[in-house]
Amino acid sequence: MRWLRQWGSAGLGVAMLLLAGATAFWASREQDAATGRIVLMGQALQHHMQGDMMHDGLKGDVYRAQYARDQRDATLQEVAEHAASFRAALAANDSLPLPASIRTALAGVQAPLDRYIALADPIVRLAFQDLPAARGRLASFDAAFNELEVQQEAVSNELLAQVAATQADAEQLSRWVKLLVLALVGCPIAVMTASHDIGNRSLPAPGPSSDPLGAGRLLEAIERADAILLLADRDQRVVAASARARAAIAQLGFASAGVEGADLAAMHGAPAGFREAAAGAATAPHEARLKADHRVYKSVTTALTDPSGLVIGYVSAWEDQTKRHQAEVELGRVLSMIESTPTATICCDPDLSMRYINPAGR
């Protein structure tokens, strides 16, 4: 019955690794979707901040006309430009596939914006003809400004709430992916190595083997897995790598030839202390962040042990976080704009508990 156990173990390992590949594909798709949402929110925030600056700019134009007696044409031109820029920013957000709650808030901006702009131009023109009469209309203009400010604030709150929710979803997804990869890759490898009595020696290198139904099939399945996976022996020498892992390592410049037999640390860019940290992965996975050539990866290295706790090898799974990193950089730039804007911005959750306030509102 030994051959039956061998076939069963090999089948289990292959099936689990194929499932790991499918999981990696699903995770990559979900991560791309989350990244897309972050980028979308970043674009919406950028357009919103541009509109908010035009909101303040128009008020500055109206008050400038009360004192700049010799700048009529320039002031009127700025009023027209600021109004057009505000409408363009609102239209840009209206063209984005934003959630319904944000679109509802954006729709609430249009009418106050129309009233605000409709008051600005006549007051500026009147200021150069009858200054007291123009100043008499400032109260209604300020009321329109405040009305529009309230609607802009509602849009800000919805955008920032969506950004926070998307970031939380992305972090939760990352945690699930790590657990799934470790379970789907580590468990079958441990079962295979134990079932074929390789607990007291290093994992075999690819090639002719006396156990073609066991470890050989397992290594072949790793090489075909649709995930970035590296398998190493207990001396941290790579014995197998998926095609995606080879491509990523070559792209990062960590290896110019084959990876079999290479040091596992070298395949991670040879960071200081990697070997020692990986050796301690028997108790907790070792995580590392790899950056090179504008690419960003997160690696999780786990030690494989036999039933007695002896380390018999290592498996390293990578997650491509390049798009997420780019989105975080873009989002950081947009949030920096919010931090530096002179307009008070407050973000609340659905029960109106305040979660964020920029420096201008503190």
mmCIF file of N, CA and C in Angstrom, residues 27 53 58-59 73 84 148 165 178 214 262 269 295 302 311-313 327:
data_model
loop_
_atom_site.group_PDB
_atom_site.id
_atom_site.type_symbol
_atom_site.label_atom_id
_atom_site.label_comp_id
_atom_site.label_asym_id
_atom_site.label_seq_id
_atom_site.Cartn_x
_atom_site.Cartn_y
_atom_site.Cartn_z
ATOM 1 N N ALA A 27 -6.353 36.826 -4.801
ATOM 2 C CA ALA A 27 -5.833 37.899 -3.945
ATOM 3 C C ALA A 27 -5.297 39.048 -4.782
ATOM 4 N N MET A 53 -10.306 75.314 -3.509
ATOM 5 C CA MET A 53 -9.429 76.487 -3.644
ATOM 6 C C MET A 53 -10.083 77.566 -4.510
ATOM 7 N N LEU A 58 -12.724 82.797 -5.434
ATOM 8 C CA LEU A 58 -13.818 83.687 -5.837
ATOM 9 C C LEU A 58 -14.130 84.717 -4.751
ATOM 10 N N LYS A 59 -14.099 84.280 -3.498
ATOM 11 C CA LYS A 59 -14.355 85.229 -2.418
ATOM 12 C C LYS A 59 -13.258 86.286 -2.380
ATOM 13 N N ASP A 73 -10.571 95.001 -15.079
ATOM 14 C CA ASP A 73 -10.525 93.933 -16.088
ATOM 15 C C ASP A 73 -9.837 92.681 -15.544
ATOM 16 N N ALA A 84 -14.914 79.048 -13.741
ATOM 17 C CA ALA A 84 -14.775 77.964 -14.717
ATOM 18 C C ALA A 84 -13.988 76.796 -14.139
ATOM 19 N N LEU A 148 -22.370 77.201 0.410
ATOM 20 C CA LEU A 148 -21.534 76.331 -0.423
ATOM 21 C C LEU A 148 -20.475 75.614 0.415
ATOM 22 N N ALA A 165 -12.294 53.622 4.726
ATOM 23 C CA ALA A 165 -12.882 52.292 4.574
ATOM 24 C C ALA A 165 -12.091 51.445 3.590
ATOM 25 N N LYS A 178 -2.027 36.557 3.546
ATOM 26 C CA LYS A 178 -0.861 35.972 4.213
ATOM 27 C C LYS A 178 -1.231 34.651 4.887
ATOM 28 N N GLY A 214 6.640 11.550 -5.148
ATOM 29 C CA GLY A 214 6.469 12.399 -3.980
ATOM 30 C C GLY A 214 7.083 13.759 -4.159
ATOM 31 N N ALA A 262 20.954 28.732 -5.063
ATOM 32 C CA ALA A 262 21.324 30.063 -4.586
ATOM 33 C C ALA A 262 20.897 30.247 -3.133
ATOM 34 N N GLY A 269 17.571 40.013 -2.067
ATOM 35 C CA GLY A 269 18.391 41.212 -2.117
ATOM 36 C C GLY A 269 19.474 41.253 -1.055
ATOM 37 N N ARG A 295 9.806 48.629 -8.160
ATOM 38 C CA ARG A 295 8.923 47.541 -7.780
ATOM 39 C C ARG A 295 8.964 47.368 -6.266
ATOM 40 N N THR A 302 8.531 31.318 5.982
ATOM 41 C CA THR A 302 8.124 30.431 7.070
ATOM 42 C C THR A 302 9.005 29.195 7.081
ATOM 43 N N VAL A 311 13.795 21.915 11.957
ATOM 44 C CA VAL A 311 13.619 22.639 10.691
ATOM 45 C C VAL A 311 14.140 21.793 9.540
ATOM 46 N N ILE A 312 13.300 21.593 8.524
ATOM 47 C CA ILE A 312 13.697 20.788 7.360
ATOM 48 C C ILE A 312 13.705 21.613 6.075
ATOM 49 N N GLY A 313 13.272 22.839 6.134
ATOM 50 C CA GLY A 313 13.274 23.683 4.944
ATOM 51 C C GLY A 313 12.538 24.991 5.196
ATOM 52 N N ALA A 327 -0.327 53.823 -5.113
ATOM 53 C CA ALA A 327 -1.577 54.439 -4.670
ATOM 54 C C ALA A 327 -1.399 55.132 -3.326
#
